[in-house]
Amino acid sequence: MADAGRVAVRVIMLGAPGAGKGTQAERFAKARGIPRISTGDILREAVQAGTELGRAARTTMEAGRLVSDEIMIGVVKERLLKKDADVGFVLDGFPRTVTQAEALDTMLDKSASLVIVDIEVPEDVLVKRLAERRICGNCGWGATPGVASCARCGGPLVTRSDDGEETVRERLRVYARNTQPLVDFYCRRSTFRSVDGDQTLESVAADLSAAVASVIGGRQ
Ligand code: AMP
């Protein structure tokens, strides 16, 4: 439940790998004082830490395929129970299948709108962006374009192990097959919005804020 008098802001970011979901989700979440929940970051941290989850996910991630719905639904269910998610959240990388989206609907009470934002970027732009993307070699945190070291721990930036050319192609194929149907699943809802992701960071951020405001408007 949200604090009395404050409506929770719940946002799902949809978009292909490289669409800028992570960067925009981080920025939006910070501005609103809500957590960004990135399932990719949770998995990468688990891989780095060598936990059971990390061991289960590693090979699948490196091949650019999707970790099982069962595992992912469990991860998100547990994460949403943490206190900081009471005031809302930005989900980045989840749901990625219709099964995950249906499970998410059952996890959430109806006290606040669920805003779904699809960030659209042409495929040739995605491939170029993914080739240039960097993450922290220490903690796995995604890096904002243009920065020299990790904003969280100061660690060195490296290319993601699943951002090689072949894996990128596989991830885009996986996105088209499993995640694009999510747009069909959500697009008839009155809380669904599309944002043009092929613009400057600032313009995408402004459009994202406007899209969320158009749903939750003056209710905050
Ligand atoms: P991302 O950082 O969101 O691009 O996620 C990196 C990788 O983590 C994906 O290519 C998948 O292997 C895995 N992953 C992240 N989120 C999910 C999810 N919701 N369902 C299945 N696999 C996921």
PDB file of N, CA, C and O and ligand atoms in Angstrom, residues 16-18 21 36 38-44 57-69 71-73 76 92-97 100 130 133 135 160 162-163 167 171 174, ligand 1:
ATOM      1  N   ALA A  16      12.939  -2.915 -26.803  1.00  0.00           N
ATOM      2  CA  ALA A  16      13.955  -3.898 -27.176  1.00  0.00           C
ATOM      3  C   ALA A  16      15.249  -3.642 -26.409  1.00  0.00           C
ATOM      4  O   ALA A  16      15.461  -2.544 -25.886  1.00  0.00           O
ATOM      5  N   PRO A  17      16.145  -4.652 -26.367  1.00  0.00           N
ATOM      6  CA  PRO A  17      17.464  -4.410 -25.804  1.00  0.00           C
ATOM      7  C   PRO A  17      18.092  -3.219 -26.528  1.00  0.00           C
ATOM      8  O   PRO A  17      18.048  -3.158 -27.762  1.00  0.00           O
ATOM      9  N   GLY A  18      18.620  -2.258 -25.787  1.00  0.00           N
ATOM     10  CA  GLY A  18      19.243  -1.092 -26.403  1.00  0.00           C
ATOM     11  C   GLY A  18      18.284   0.071 -26.613  1.00  0.00           C
ATOM     12  O   GLY A  18      18.684   1.136 -27.070  1.00  0.00           O
ATOM     13  N   LYS A  21      15.828   1.620 -22.058  1.00  0.00           N
ATOM     14  CA  LYS A  21      14.973   1.369 -20.892  1.00  0.00           C
ATOM     15  C   LYS A  21      15.701   1.616 -19.585  1.00  0.00           C
ATOM     16  O   LYS A  21      15.198   2.288 -18.700  1.00  0.00           O
ATOM     17  N   ARG A  36      14.117   1.623  -9.053  1.00  0.00           N
ATOM     18  CA  ARG A  36      14.125   1.016 -10.382  1.00  0.00           C
ATOM     19  C   ARG A  36      14.437  -0.458 -10.158  1.00  0.00           C
ATOM     20  O   ARG A  36      15.433  -0.793  -9.518  1.00  0.00           O
ATOM     21  N   SER A  38      15.444  -3.596 -11.999  1.00  0.00           N
ATOM     22  CA  SER A  38      15.923  -4.153 -13.263  1.00  0.00           C
ATOM     23  C   SER A  38      16.215  -5.628 -13.050  1.00  0.00           C
ATOM     24  O   SER A  38      17.122  -5.986 -12.297  1.00  0.00           O
ATOM     25  N   THR A  39      15.448  -6.483 -13.721  1.00  0.00           N
ATOM     26  CA  THR A  39      15.683  -7.917 -13.539  1.00  0.00           C
ATOM     27  C   THR A  39      17.039  -8.315 -14.124  1.00  0.00           C
ATOM     28  O   THR A  39      17.699  -9.208 -13.593  1.00  0.00           O
ATOM     29  N   GLY A  40      17.480  -7.629 -15.195  1.00  0.00           N
ATOM     30  CA  GLY A  40      18.801  -7.911 -15.756  1.00  0.00           C
ATOM     31  C   GLY A  40      19.884  -7.611 -14.729  1.00  0.00           C
ATOM     32  O   GLY A  40      20.820  -8.397 -14.532  1.00  0.00           O
ATOM     33  N   ASP A  41      19.779  -6.474 -14.031  1.00  0.00           N
ATOM     34  CA  ASP A  41      20.772  -6.116 -13.009  1.00  0.00           C
ATOM     35  C   ASP A  41      20.738  -7.113 -11.847  1.00  0.00           C
ATOM     36  O   ASP A  41      21.783  -7.510 -11.319  1.00  0.00           O
ATOM     37  N   ILE A  42      19.525  -7.510 -11.439  1.00  0.00           N
ATOM     38  CA  ILE A  42      19.409  -8.483 -10.335  1.00  0.00           C
ATOM     39  C   ILE A  42      20.123  -9.786 -10.729  1.00  0.00           C
ATOM     40  O   ILE A  42      20.891 -10.357  -9.951  1.00  0.00           O
ATOM     41  N   LEU A  43      19.899 -10.219 -11.979  1.00  0.00           N
ATOM     42  CA  LEU A  43      20.529 -11.469 -12.430  1.00  0.00           C
ATOM     43  C   LEU A  43      22.045 -11.312 -12.550  1.00  0.00           C
ATOM     44  O   LEU A  43      22.801 -12.197 -12.135  1.00  0.00           O
ATOM     45  N   ARG A  44      22.495 -10.186 -13.107  1.00  0.00           N
ATOM     46  CA  ARG A  44      23.949  -9.993 -13.255  1.00  0.00           C
ATOM     47  C   ARG A  44      24.634  -9.952 -11.898  1.00  0.00           C
ATOM     48  O   ARG A  44      25.709 -10.515 -11.711  1.00  0.00           O
ATOM     49  N   ALA A  57      21.080 -18.923 -13.920  1.00  0.00           N
ATOM     50  CA  ALA A  57      20.784 -17.984 -15.014  1.00  0.00           C
ATOM     51  C   ALA A  57      21.943 -17.779 -15.983  1.00  0.00           C
ATOM     52  O   ALA A  57      21.720 -17.406 -17.138  1.00  0.00           O
ATOM     53  N   ARG A  58      23.157 -18.038 -15.536  1.00  0.00           N
ATOM     54  CA  ARG A  58      24.339 -17.604 -16.275  1.00  0.00           C
ATOM     55  C   ARG A  58      24.384 -18.051 -17.743  1.00  0.00           C
ATOM     56  O   ARG A  58      24.502 -17.232 -18.655  1.00  0.00           O
ATOM     57  N   THR A  59      24.274 -19.348 -17.966  1.00  0.00           N
ATOM     58  CA  THR A  59      24.415 -19.862 -19.334  1.00  0.00           C
ATOM     59  C   THR A  59      23.306 -19.323 -20.232  1.00  0.00           C
ATOM     60  O   THR A  59      23.553 -18.952 -21.384  1.00  0.00           O
ATOM     61  N   THR A  60      22.099 -19.272 -19.700  1.00  0.00           N
ATOM     62  CA  THR A  60      20.960 -18.771 -20.478  1.00  0.00           C
ATOM     63  C   THR A  60      21.204 -17.326 -20.877  1.00  0.00           C
ATOM     64  O   THR A  60      20.980 -16.925 -22.024  1.00  0.00           O
ATOM     65  N   MET A  61      21.670 -16.516 -19.924  1.00  0.00           N
ATOM     66  CA  MET A  61      21.924 -15.103 -20.213  1.00  0.00           C
ATOM     67  C   MET A  61      23.014 -14.958 -21.262  1.00  0.00           C
ATOM     68  O   MET A  61      22.900 -14.145 -22.177  1.00  0.00           O
ATOM     69  N   GLU A  62      24.079 -15.743 -21.117  1.00  0.00           N
ATOM     70  CA  GLU A  62      25.198 -15.595 -22.057  1.00  0.00           C
ATOM     71  C   GLU A  62      24.796 -15.988 -23.464  1.00  0.00           C
ATOM     72  O   GLU A  62      25.365 -15.512 -24.436  1.00  0.00           O
ATOM     73  N   ALA A  63      23.775 -16.847 -23.581  1.00  0.00           N
ATOM     74  CA  ALA A  63      23.309 -17.251 -24.909  1.00  0.00           C
ATOM     75  C   ALA A  63      22.272 -16.267 -25.446  1.00  0.00           C
ATOM     76  O   ALA A  63      21.792 -16.412 -26.561  1.00  0.00           O
ATOM     77  N   GLY A  64      21.886 -15.278 -24.617  1.00  0.00           N
ATOM     78  CA  GLY A  64      20.919 -14.279 -25.065  1.00  0.00           C
ATOM     79  C   GLY A  64      19.482 -14.774 -24.993  1.00  0.00           C
ATOM     80  O   GLY A  64      18.584 -14.157 -25.565  1.00  0.00           O
ATOM     81  N   ARG A  65      19.287 -15.910 -24.306  1.00  0.00           N
ATOM     82  CA  ARG A  65      17.908 -16.419 -24.195  1.00  0.00           C
ATOM     83  C   ARG A  65      17.273 -15.958 -22.892  1.00  0.00           C
ATOM     84  O   ARG A  65      17.928 -15.347 -22.049  1.00  0.00           O
ATOM     85  N   LEU A  66      15.985 -16.293 -22.720  1.00  0.00           N
ATOM     86  CA  LEU A  66      15.278 -15.843 -21.521  1.00  0.00           C
ATOM     87  C   LEU A  66      15.369 -16.862 -20.400  1.00  0.00           C
ATOM     88  O   LEU A  66      15.201 -18.067 -20.614  1.00  0.00           O
ATOM     89  N   VAL A  67      15.621 -16.376 -19.194  1.00  0.00           N
ATOM     90  CA  VAL A  67      15.571 -17.203 -17.990  1.00  0.00           C
ATOM     91  C   VAL A  67      14.099 -17.606 -17.803  1.00  0.00           C
ATOM     92  O   VAL A  67      13.191 -16.871 -18.226  1.00  0.00           O
ATOM     93  N   SER A  68      13.855 -18.747 -17.169  1.00  0.00           N
ATOM     94  CA  SER A  68      12.480 -19.279 -17.121  1.00  0.00           C
ATOM     95  C   SER A  68      11.515 -18.331 -16.417  1.00  0.00           C
ATOM     96  O   SER A  68      11.885 -17.599 -15.499  1.00  0.00           O
ATOM     97  N   ASP A  69      10.264 -18.388 -16.869  1.00  0.00           N
ATOM     98  CA  ASP A  69       9.222 -17.556 -16.259  1.00  0.00           C
ATOM     99  C   ASP A  69       9.126 -17.851 -14.769  1.00  0.00           C
ATOM    100  O   ASP A  69       8.971 -16.938 -13.958  1.00  0.00           O
ATOM    101  N   ILE A  71      11.362 -18.832 -12.565  1.00  0.00           N
ATOM    102  CA  ILE A  71      12.433 -18.172 -11.794  1.00  0.00           C
ATOM    103  C   ILE A  71      12.179 -16.669 -11.739  1.00  0.00           C
ATOM    104  O   ILE A  71      12.221 -16.041 -10.686  1.00  0.00           O
ATOM    105  N   MET A  72      11.879 -16.072 -12.896  1.00  0.00           N
ATOM    106  CA  MET A  72      11.753 -14.614 -12.950  1.00  0.00           C
ATOM    107  C   MET A  72      10.560 -14.101 -12.141  1.00  0.00           C
ATOM    108  O   MET A  72      10.633 -13.061 -11.491  1.00  0.00           O
ATOM    109  N   ILE A  73       9.463 -14.834 -12.195  1.00  0.00           N
ATOM    110  CA  ILE A  73       8.276 -14.412 -11.439  1.00  0.00           C
ATOM    111  C   ILE A  73       8.598 -14.458  -9.941  1.00  0.00           C
ATOM    112  O   ILE A  73       8.249 -13.551  -9.186  1.00  0.00           O
ATOM    113  N   VAL A  76      10.813 -11.394  -8.991  1.00  0.00           N
ATOM    114  CA  VAL A  76      10.090 -10.111  -8.940  1.00  0.00           C
ATOM    115  C   VAL A  76       9.099 -10.085  -7.773  1.00  0.00           C
ATOM    116  O   VAL A  76       8.963  -9.065  -7.091  1.00  0.00           O
ATOM    117  N   ASP A  92      12.083  -2.590 -15.067  1.00  0.00           N
ATOM    118  CA  ASP A  92      12.912  -2.504 -16.267  1.00  0.00           C
ATOM    119  C   ASP A  92      13.356  -3.925 -16.634  1.00  0.00           C
ATOM    120  O   ASP A  92      14.161  -4.507 -15.919  1.00  0.00           O
ATOM    121  N   GLY A  93      12.804  -4.467 -17.702  1.00  0.00           N
ATOM    122  CA  GLY A  93      13.194  -5.821 -18.122  1.00  0.00           C
ATOM    123  C   GLY A  93      12.227  -6.899 -17.669  1.00  0.00           C
ATOM    124  O   GLY A  93      12.449  -8.077 -17.914  1.00  0.00           O
ATOM    125  N   PHE A  94      11.184  -6.507 -16.995  1.00  0.00           N
ATOM    126  CA  PHE A  94      10.131  -7.426 -16.562  1.00  0.00           C
ATOM    127  C   PHE A  94       8.816  -6.684 -16.659  1.00  0.00           C
ATOM    128  O   PHE A  94       8.741  -5.526 -16.225  1.00  0.00           O
ATOM    129  N   PRO A  95       7.753  -7.274 -17.169  1.00  0.00           N
ATOM    130  CA  PRO A  95       7.701  -8.622 -17.741  1.00  0.00           C
ATOM    131  C   PRO A  95       8.304  -8.678 -19.143  1.00  0.00           C
ATOM    132  O   PRO A  95       8.386  -7.680 -19.834  1.00  0.00           O
ATOM    133  N   ARG A  96       8.702  -9.880 -19.518  1.00  0.00           N
ATOM    134  CA  ARG A  96       9.267 -10.083 -20.863  1.00  0.00           C
ATOM    135  C   ARG A  96       8.460 -11.112 -21.640  1.00  0.00           C
ATOM    136  O   ARG A  96       8.762 -11.347 -22.811  1.00  0.00           O
ATOM    137  N   THR A  97       7.515 -11.736 -20.991  1.00  0.00           N
ATOM    138  CA  THR A  97       6.625 -12.685 -21.678  1.00  0.00           C
ATOM    139  C   THR A  97       5.205 -12.411 -21.188  1.00  0.00           C
ATOM    140  O   THR A  97       5.016 -11.782 -20.125  1.00  0.00           O
ATOM    141  N   GLN A 100       4.651 -13.780 -17.751  1.00  0.00           N
ATOM    142  CA  GLN A 100       5.153 -12.902 -16.680  1.00  0.00           C
ATOM    143  C   GLN A 100       4.193 -11.730 -16.459  1.00  0.00           C
ATOM    144  O   GLN A 100       3.954 -11.319 -15.325  1.00  0.00           O
ATOM    145  N   LEU A 130      23.888  -1.161 -28.832  1.00  0.00           N
ATOM    146  CA  LEU A 130      24.308  -2.309 -28.022  1.00  0.00           C
ATOM    147  C   LEU A 130      25.806  -2.545 -28.141  1.00  0.00           C
ATOM    148  O   LEU A 130      26.462  -2.927 -27.174  1.00  0.00           O
ATOM    149  N   ARG A 133      27.478  -0.225 -25.688  1.00  0.00           N
ATOM    150  CA  ARG A 133      27.023  -0.193 -24.291  1.00  0.00           C
ATOM    151  C   ARG A 133      28.061  -0.774 -23.316  1.00  0.00           C
ATOM    152  O   ARG A 133      28.749  -1.718 -23.608  1.00  0.00           O
ATOM    153  N   ILE A 135      28.905  -1.828 -18.969  1.00  0.00           N
ATOM    154  CA  ILE A 135      28.425  -2.019 -17.584  1.00  0.00           C
ATOM    155  C   ILE A 135      29.627  -2.060 -16.649  1.00  0.00           C
ATOM    156  O   ILE A 135      30.774  -2.154 -17.099  1.00  0.00           O
ATOM    157  N   ARG A 160      29.224  -5.761 -21.872  1.00  0.00           N
ATOM    158  CA  ARG A 160      28.464  -6.881 -21.317  1.00  0.00           C
ATOM    159  C   ARG A 160      28.763  -8.152 -22.088  1.00  0.00           C
ATOM    160  O   ARG A 160      28.890  -8.122 -23.300  1.00  0.00           O
ATOM    161  N   ASP A 162      26.895 -10.388 -22.937  1.00  0.00           N
ATOM    162  CA  ASP A 162      25.861 -10.744 -23.911  1.00  0.00           C
ATOM    163  C   ASP A 162      25.634  -9.630 -24.937  1.00  0.00           C
ATOM    164  O   ASP A 162      24.622  -9.598 -25.615  1.00  0.00           O
ATOM    165  N   ASP A 163      26.593  -8.695 -25.048  1.00  0.00           N
ATOM    166  CA  ASP A 163      26.471  -7.638 -26.049  1.00  0.00           C
ATOM    167  C   ASP A 163      27.354  -7.893 -27.279  1.00  0.00           C
ATOM    168  O   ASP A 163      27.551  -7.001 -28.102  1.00  0.00           O
ATOM    169  N   THR A 167      25.205 -12.630 -30.086  1.00  0.00           N
ATOM    170  CA  THR A 167      24.250 -12.676 -28.974  1.00  0.00           C
ATOM    171  C   THR A 167      23.242 -11.544 -29.094  1.00  0.00           C
ATOM    172  O   THR A 167      22.062 -11.715 -28.791  1.00  0.00           O
ATOM    173  N   ARG A 171      19.307 -11.897 -29.086  1.00  0.00           N
ATOM    174  CA  ARG A 171      18.449 -11.187 -28.131  1.00  0.00           C
ATOM    175  C   ARG A 171      17.364 -10.386 -28.850  1.00  0.00           C
ATOM    176  O   ARG A 171      16.246 -10.279 -28.368  1.00  0.00           O
ATOM    177  N   VAL A 174      14.818 -12.940 -29.872  1.00  0.00           N
ATOM    178  CA  VAL A 174      14.055 -13.347 -28.679  1.00  0.00           C
ATOM    179  C   VAL A 174      13.058 -12.255 -28.310  1.00  0.00           C
ATOM    180  O   VAL A 174      11.901 -12.532 -27.979  1.00  0.00           O
TER     181      VAL A 174
HETATM  182  P1  AMP B   1      18.542  -7.057 -19.611  1.00  0.00           P
HETATM  183  O1  AMP B   1      19.608  -6.420 -18.790  1.00  0.00           O
HETATM  184  O2  AMP B   1      17.156  -6.617 -19.200  1.00  0.00           O
HETATM  185  O3  AMP B   1      18.772  -6.920 -21.085  1.00  0.00           O
HETATM  186  O4  AMP B   1      18.600  -8.630 -19.281  1.00  0.00           O
HETATM  187  C1  AMP B   1      19.757  -9.387 -19.562  1.00  0.00           C
HETATM  188  C2  AMP B   1      19.406 -10.859 -19.665  1.00  0.00           C
HETATM  189  O5  AMP B   1      18.833 -11.294 -18.408  1.00  0.00           O
HETATM  190  C3  AMP B   1      18.340 -11.198 -20.696  1.00  0.00           C
HETATM  191  O6  AMP B   1      18.888 -11.353 -22.003  1.00  0.00           O
HETATM  192  C4  AMP B   1      17.801 -12.517 -20.134  1.00  0.00           C
HETATM  193  O7  AMP B   1      18.706 -13.579 -20.367  1.00  0.00           O
HETATM  194  C5  AMP B   1      17.794 -12.239 -18.629  1.00  0.00           C
HETATM  195  N1  AMP B   1      16.517 -11.621 -18.180  1.00  0.00           N
HETATM  196  C6  AMP B   1      16.337 -10.379 -17.619  1.00  0.00           C
HETATM  197  N2  AMP B   1      15.049 -10.154 -17.320  1.00  0.00           N
HETATM  198  C7  AMP B   1      14.380 -11.265 -17.694  1.00  0.00           C
HETATM  199  C8  AMP B   1      13.011 -11.643 -17.671  1.00  0.00           C
HETATM  200  N3  AMP B   1      12.053 -10.818 -17.201  1.00  0.00           N
HETATM  201  N4  AMP B   1      12.692 -12.880 -18.148  1.00  0.00           N
HETATM  202  C9  AMP B   1      13.628 -13.713 -18.617  1.00  0.00           C
HETATM  203  N5  AMP B   1      14.935 -13.432 -18.687  1.00  0.00           N
HETATM  204  C10 AMP B   1      15.321 -12.212 -18.233  1.00  0.00           C
END
